[in-house]
């Protein structure tokens, strides 16, 4: 269990058991979430901005396209799992997350980590040419052709495009990612009440930030994005089931353990 490394409950680390909500607490909550985002987002926006000219060449694209279906799936599963690992790190530093039971932490990560990866993808996305930073360069949808799930890839790219159109700040992205993860409506939660309390505090944080930025109207749009995320993730699971049926050996022995643990 890779996820079992998450720390157990320590009431002394639980800001909400120590003092009630106040504006100062909300500021502190936002600051921790933003810090956690910054420390786990792999690349800063300025770094990605500077890399925008790095595109895959014809030959490199052809090399990806001539990979076999299972080879390319394994490659992408490894990349995705790396990204998920950073999301797990991010989650651990959301105030209140560690105070949830281990089962609830895992349940939230199982349903939410892929969604957060997709939100984070918008930071790695160039809307000018519809490419995503993958394997060290910017890649268009054609790079993923050999996965044989063009509909999922198109939907994921559309989502990144739509997220970019919202022009969120890094702080807004951080709070939105936290809200995607801490969702008391997820299945299989033991202590829904506790998750709900953490969710309310993150909601308060996001509302606070949007209010401060005079962008309250974004809240409604972000909730709409969350619906799309849900459908994208069920499409991902559907594709994964299709793949595992066709290539049981690759799915069983070549996929990263964390990928299997979260999505299988
Ligand atoms: C998302 C943001 C992370 C860094 C990162 C790593 C891997 C990338 C991912 C981002 C975006 C989505 C991505 C993925 C690798 C493969 C996947 C490009 C940029 C595409 C959509 C293929 C999915 C294939 C599955 C069906 C296996 O911080």
CSV table of C-alpha atoms and ligand atoms in Angstrom, one decimal:
chain,number,residue,atom,x,y,z
A,1,UNK,CA,0.0,0.0,0.0
A,2,UNK,CA,1.8,3.1,-1.2
A,3,UNK,CA,-0.9,5.3,0.2
A,4,UNK,CA,-0.4,3.9,3.7
A,5,UNK,CA,2.5,6.2,4.2
A,6,UNK,CA,0.0,9.0,4.8
A,7,UNK,CA,0.3,10.1,8.4
A,8,UNK,CA,-2.3,9.1,11.0
A,9,UNK,CA,-4.5,11.5,13.0
A,10,UNK,CA,-2.7,13.8,15.4
A,11,UNK,CA,-5.2,16.2,17.1
A,12,UNK,CA,-2.4,18.6,17.9
A,13,UNK,CA,-2.0,19.2,14.1
A,14,UNK,CA,-5.7,19.7,13.6
A,15,UNK,CA,-6.3,23.5,13.3
A,16,UNK,CA,-10.0,23.0,13.6
A,17,UNK,CA,-9.9,21.2,16.9
A,18,UNK,CA,-7.8,24.0,18.4
A,19,UNK,CA,-9.7,27.1,17.5
A,20,UNK,CA,-12.9,28.2,15.7
A,21,UNK,CA,-13.1,29.9,12.3
A,22,UNK,CA,-12.0,33.5,12.0
A,23,UNK,CA,-10.8,35.5,9.1
A,24,UNK,CA,-7.2,35.0,10.2
A,25,UNK,CA,-7.7,31.2,10.2
A,26,UNK,CA,-9.1,31.4,6.7
A,27,UNK,CA,-6.1,33.3,5.6
A,28,UNK,CA,-3.8,30.8,7.2
A,29,UNK,CA,-5.8,27.9,5.6
A,30,UNK,CA,-5.5,29.5,2.1
A,31,UNK,CA,-1.8,30.2,2.7
A,32,UNK,CA,-1.1,26.5,3.6
A,33,UNK,CA,-3.0,25.2,0.6
A,34,UNK,CA,-1.3,27.6,-1.7
A,35,UNK,CA,2.1,26.7,-0.2
A,36,UNK,CA,1.3,23.0,-0.6
A,37,UNK,CA,0.3,23.5,-4.2
A,38,UNK,CA,3.5,25.5,-5.0
A,39,UNK,CA,5.7,22.8,-3.4
A,40,UNK,CA,4.0,19.9,-5.3
A,41,UNK,CA,3.1,21.4,-8.7
A,42,UNK,CA,6.4,20.1,-10.4
A,43,UNK,CA,6.9,23.2,-12.6
A,44,UNK,CA,6.3,26.9,-12.0
A,45,UNK,CA,4.1,28.6,-14.6
A,46,UNK,CA,7.0,30.8,-15.6
A,47,UNK,CA,9.2,27.7,-16.2
A,48,UNK,CA,6.4,26.2,-18.4
A,49,UNK,CA,6.0,29.5,-20.2
A,50,UNK,CA,9.7,29.5,-21.0
A,51,UNK,CA,9.4,26.0,-22.5
A,52,UNK,CA,6.5,26.7,-24.8
A,53,UNK,CA,8.7,26.7,-27.9
A,54,UNK,CA,9.8,23.1,-27.3
A,55,UNK,CA,7.6,21.0,-29.6
A,56,UNK,CA,8.0,17.4,-30.6
A,57,UNK,CA,9.4,16.9,-34.1
A,58,UNK,CA,7.7,14.9,-36.9
A,59,UNK,CA,10.1,12.0,-36.2
A,60,UNK,CA,9.4,12.1,-32.5
A,61,UNK,CA,5.7,12.1,-33.0
A,62,UNK,CA,6.0,9.2,-35.4
A,63,UNK,CA,8.0,7.3,-32.8
A,64,UNK,CA,5.1,7.7,-30.3
A,65,UNK,CA,2.6,6.8,-32.9
A,66,UNK,CA,4.4,3.6,-33.8
A,67,UNK,CA,4.5,2.3,-30.2
A,68,UNK,CA,2.1,-0.6,-29.6
A,69,UNK,CA,-1.1,0.1,-27.7
A,70,UNK,CA,0.1,-1.6,-24.5
A,71,UNK,CA,3.5,0.1,-24.7
A,72,UNK,CA,2.0,3.5,-24.9
A,73,UNK,CA,-0.6,2.8,-22.2
A,74,UNK,CA,2.2,1.7,-19.9
A,75,UNK,CA,4.2,4.8,-20.7
A,76,UNK,CA,1.2,7.1,-20.0
A,77,UNK,CA,0.3,5.2,-16.9
A,78,UNK,CA,3.8,5.8,-15.5
A,79,UNK,CA,3.6,9.5,-16.3
A,80,UNK,CA,0.1,9.8,-14.8
A,81,UNK,CA,1.2,7.9,-11.6
A,82,UNK,CA,4.1,10.3,-11.1
A,83,UNK,CA,1.6,13.2,-11.3
A,84,UNK,CA,-0.7,11.4,-8.9
A,85,UNK,CA,2.1,11.0,-6.4
A,86,UNK,CA,2.5,14.8,-6.3
A,87,UNK,CA,-1.2,15.1,-5.8
A,88,UNK,CA,-1.0,12.8,-2.8
A,89,UNK,CA,1.8,15.0,-1.4
A,90,UNK,CA,-0.4,18.0,-2.0
A,91,UNK,CA,-3.4,16.4,-0.2
A,92,UNK,CA,-1.3,15.6,2.9
A,93,UNK,CA,-0.7,19.3,3.5
A,94,UNK,CA,-4.3,20.4,3.1
A,95,UNK,CA,-5.2,21.4,6.7
A,96,UNK,CA,-7.6,18.7,8.0
A,97,UNK,CA,-6.8,16.0,5.5
A,98,UNK,CA,-4.4,14.1,7.7
A,99,UNK,CA,-6.9,14.1,10.5
A,100,UNK,CA,-9.3,12.0,8.4
A,101,UNK,CA,-9.1,8.2,8.8
A,102,UNK,CA,-6.7,6.4,6.5
A,103,UNK,CA,-9.7,4.8,4.8
A,104,UNK,CA,-11.3,8.1,4.1
A,105,UNK,CA,-8.0,9.6,2.9
A,106,UNK,CA,-7.7,6.7,0.4
A,107,UNK,CA,-11.3,7.0,-0.6
A,108,UNK,CA,-10.9,10.7,-1.4
A,109,UNK,CA,-7.6,10.1,-3.3
A,110,UNK,CA,-9.1,7.2,-5.3
A,111,UNK,CA,-11.9,9.3,-6.7
A,112,UNK,CA,-10.2,12.7,-6.6
A,113,UNK,CA,-6.5,12.4,-7.6
A,114,UNK,CA,-7.1,11.9,-11.3
A,115,UNK,CA,-9.5,14.9,-11.3
A,116,UNK,CA,-6.8,17.1,-9.6
A,117,UNK,CA,-4.3,15.9,-12.2
A,118,UNK,CA,-6.7,17.0,-14.9
A,119,UNK,CA,-7.1,20.4,-13.3
A,120,UNK,CA,-3.4,20.7,-12.9
A,121,UNK,CA,-3.0,19.8,-16.6
A,122,UNK,CA,-4.3,23.3,-17.5
A,123,UNK,CA,-1.1,24.7,-16.1
A,124,UNK,CA,0.8,22.5,-18.6
A,125,UNK,CA,-1.4,23.4,-21.5
A,126,UNK,CA,-0.7,25.8,-24.4
A,127,UNK,CA,-4.0,27.0,-25.8
A,128,UNK,CA,-2.3,28.7,-28.8
A,129,UNK,CA,-1.5,25.3,-30.4
A,130,UNK,CA,-3.5,22.9,-28.2
A,131,UNK,CA,-0.5,21.1,-26.8
A,132,UNK,CA,0.4,19.7,-23.3
A,133,UNK,CA,3.8,19.4,-21.7
A,134,UNK,CA,4.5,15.7,-21.6
A,135,UNK,CA,7.8,13.9,-21.5
A,136,UNK,CA,9.8,17.1,-21.7
A,137,UNK,CA,8.1,18.7,-24.7
A,138,UNK,CA,4.8,20.0,-25.8
A,139,UNK,CA,2.6,17.3,-27.4
A,140,UNK,CA,-0.7,17.6,-29.4
A,141,UNK,CA,-3.4,14.9,-29.4
A,142,UNK,CA,-1.7,13.1,-32.3
A,143,UNK,CA,1.1,12.0,-30.0
A,144,UNK,CA,-1.4,9.9,-28.0
A,145,UNK,CA,-2.9,8.2,-31.1
A,146,UNK,CA,-1.6,4.7,-30.3
A,147,UNK,CA,-3.5,4.7,-27.0
A,148,UNK,CA,-6.6,4.0,-29.2
A,149,UNK,CA,-8.8,6.2,-27.1
A,150,UNK,CA,-9.1,9.4,-29.2
A,151,UNK,CA,-12.5,10.4,-27.6
A,152,UNK,CA,-10.9,10.5,-24.1
A,153,UNK,CA,-7.9,12.4,-25.3
A,154,UNK,CA,-10.1,14.9,-27.2
A,155,UNK,CA,-12.3,15.4,-24.1
A,156,UNK,CA,-9.3,15.8,-21.8
A,157,UNK,CA,-7.7,18.4,-24.2
A,158,UNK,CA,-11.1,20.2,-24.5
A,159,UNK,CA,-11.3,20.4,-20.7
A,160,UNK,CA,-7.8,21.8,-20.4
A,161,UNK,CA,-8.7,24.4,-23.0
A,162,UNK,CA,-11.9,25.4,-21.1
A,163,UNK,CA,-10.0,25.5,-17.8
A,164,UNK,CA,-7.4,27.9,-19.3
A,165,UNK,CA,-10.2,30.1,-20.6
A,166,UNK,CA,-11.1,30.8,-16.9
A,167,UNK,CA,-7.6,32.4,-16.4
A,168,UNK,CA,-7.3,31.3,-12.8
A,169,UNK,CA,-4.5,32.6,-10.7
A,170,UNK,CA,-2.2,30.0,-9.0
A,171,UNK,CA,-3.9,30.7,-5.7
A,172,UNK,CA,-7.3,30.0,-7.2
A,173,UNK,CA,-6.1,26.8,-8.8
A,174,UNK,CA,-4.6,25.6,-5.5
A,175,UNK,CA,-7.9,26.2,-3.7
A,176,UNK,CA,-9.9,24.7,-6.5
A,177,UNK,CA,-7.7,21.5,-6.5
A,178,UNK,CA,-8.2,21.2,-2.7
A,179,UNK,CA,-12.0,21.5,-3.1
A,180,UNK,CA,-12.0,18.8,-5.9
A,181,UNK,CA,-10.2,16.5,-3.5
A,182,UNK,CA,-12.1,17.2,-0.3
A,183,UNK,CA,-15.6,16.2,-1.3
A,184,UNK,CA,-18.0,14.7,1.2
A,185,UNK,CA,-20.2,13.3,-1.6
A,186,UNK,CA,-17.6,10.7,-2.6
A,187,UNK,CA,-18.6,7.0,-2.2
A,188,UNK,CA,-17.3,4.8,0.6
A,189,UNK,CA,-16.6,7.5,3.3
A,190,UNK,CA,-16.7,6.3,6.9
A,191,UNK,CA,-16.9,9.7,8.6
A,192,UNK,CA,-18.8,11.9,6.1
A,193,UNK,CA,-19.3,14.5,8.8
A,194,UNK,CA,-15.6,15.1,9.4
A,195,UNK,CA,-15.0,15.3,5.6
A,196,UNK,CA,-17.8,17.8,5.4
A,197,UNK,CA,-16.2,20.0,8.0
A,198,UNK,CA,-12.9,20.0,6.1
A,199,UNK,CA,-14.8,20.6,2.8
A,200,UNK,CA,-16.7,23.6,4.4
A,201,UNK,CA,-13.4,25.2,5.4
A,202,UNK,CA,-11.9,24.8,2.0
A,203,UNK,CA,-15.1,26.2,0.4
A,204,UNK,CA,-14.8,29.1,2.8
A,205,UNK,CA,-11.2,29.6,1.7
A,206,UNK,CA,-12.0,29.6,-2.0
A,207,UNK,CA,-15.0,32.0,-1.5
A,208,UNK,CA,-12.7,34.3,0.4
A,209,UNK,CA,-10.0,34.3,-2.3
A,210,UNK,CA,-12.6,34.8,-5.1
A,211,UNK,CA,-14.2,37.7,-3.1
A,212,UNK,CA,-10.8,39.3,-2.5
A,213,UNK,CA,-10.1,39.0,-6.3
A,214,UNK,CA,-13.6,40.4,-7.2
A,215,UNK,CA,-14.3,37.2,-9.1
A,216,UNK,CA,-17.2,35.7,-7.2
A,217,UNK,CA,-18.8,34.7,-10.5
A,218,UNK,CA,-16.1,32.1,-11.0
A,219,UNK,CA,-17.6,29.9,-8.3
A,220,UNK,CA,-20.5,28.8,-10.4
A,221,UNK,CA,-18.2,28.1,-13.4
A,222,UNK,CA,-15.9,26.1,-11.2
A,223,UNK,CA,-18.8,24.0,-10.0
A,224,UNK,CA,-19.7,23.3,-13.7
A,225,UNK,CA,-16.1,22.3,-14.3
A,226,UNK,CA,-16.4,19.8,-11.5
A,227,UNK,CA,-19.3,18.0,-13.2
A,228,UNK,CA,-17.2,17.7,-16.4
A,229,UNK,CA,-14.3,16.3,-14.3
A,230,UNK,CA,-16.5,13.5,-13.0
A,231,UNK,CA,-17.5,12.5,-16.5
A,232,UNK,CA,-13.9,12.5,-17.7
A,233,UNK,CA,-12.9,10.3,-14.9
A,234,UNK,CA,-15.6,7.8,-15.5
A,235,UNK,CA,-14.5,7.8,-19.2
A,236,UNK,CA,-10.9,7.1,-18.0
A,237,UNK,CA,-12.1,4.2,-15.9
A,238,UNK,CA,-14.1,2.8,-18.8
A,239,UNK,CA,-11.0,3.0,-21.0
A,240,UNK,CA,-8.9,1.3,-18.4
A,241,UNK,CA,-11.4,-1.6,-18.1
A,242,UNK,CA,-11.4,-1.9,-21.9
A,243,UNK,CA,-7.6,-2.0,-21.9
A,244,UNK,CA,-7.3,-4.4,-19.0
A,245,UNK,CA,-9.6,-6.9,-20.7
A,246,UNK,CA,-7.6,-6.7,-23.9
A,247,UNK,CA,-4.1,-6.6,-22.4
A,248,UNK,CA,-4.5,-8.3,-19.0
A,249,UNK,CA,-0.8,-9.0,-18.7
A,250,UNK,CA,0.4,-5.4,-19.2
A,251,UNK,CA,-2.3,-4.1,-16.9
A,252,UNK,CA,-1.5,-6.6,-14.3
A,253,UNK,CA,2.3,-6.7,-14.3
A,254,UNK,CA,3.5,-3.6,-16.1
A,255,UNK,CA,1.4,-0.8,-14.6
A,256,UNK,CA,2.7,1.1,-11.5
A,257,UNK,CA,1.3,-0.4,-8.3
A,258,UNK,CA,-0.1,3.0,-7.3
A,259,UNK,CA,-2.0,3.3,-10.6
A,260,UNK,CA,-3.5,-0.1,-10.0
A,261,UNK,CA,-4.3,0.6,-6.4
A,262,UNK,CA,-6.1,3.8,-7.3
A,263,UNK,CA,-7.9,3.0,-10.4
A,264,UNK,CA,-8.2,-0.8,-10.6
B,1,LIG,C1,-0.8,16.9,-15.7
B,1,LIG,C2,-0.2,17.8,-14.7
B,1,LIG,C3,0.8,17.1,-13.9
B,1,LIG,C4,1.9,16.7,-14.9
B,1,LIG,C5,1.3,15.8,-15.9
B,1,LIG,C6,1.9,14.5,-16.1
B,1,LIG,C7,1.4,13.5,-17.0
B,1,LIG,C8,0.4,14.1,-18.0
B,1,LIG,C9,-0.6,15.0,-17.3
B,1,LIG,C10,0.1,16.2,-16.7
B,1,LIG,C11,-1.7,15.4,-18.2
B,1,LIG,C12,-2.4,14.3,-18.9
B,1,LIG,C13,-1.4,13.4,-19.7
B,1,LIG,C14,-0.4,12.9,-18.6
B,1,LIG,C15,0.3,11.8,-19.3
B,1,LIG,C16,-0.7,11.1,-20.2
B,1,LIG,C17,-2.0,12.0,-20.1
B,1,LIG,C18,-0.8,14.1,-20.9
B,1,LIG,C19,0.6,17.3,-17.7
B,1,LIG,C20,-2.8,11.8,-21.4
B,1,LIG,C21,-4.1,12.6,-21.3
B,1,LIG,C22,-3.1,10.4,-21.7
B,1,LIG,C23,-4.0,9.6,-20.7
B,1,LIG,C24,-3.9,8.1,-21.0
B,1,LIG,C25,-4.6,7.2,-20.0
B,1,LIG,C26,-5.9,6.7,-20.7
B,1,LIG,C27,-3.7,6.1,-19.6
B,1,LIG,O1,1.4,17.9,-12.8
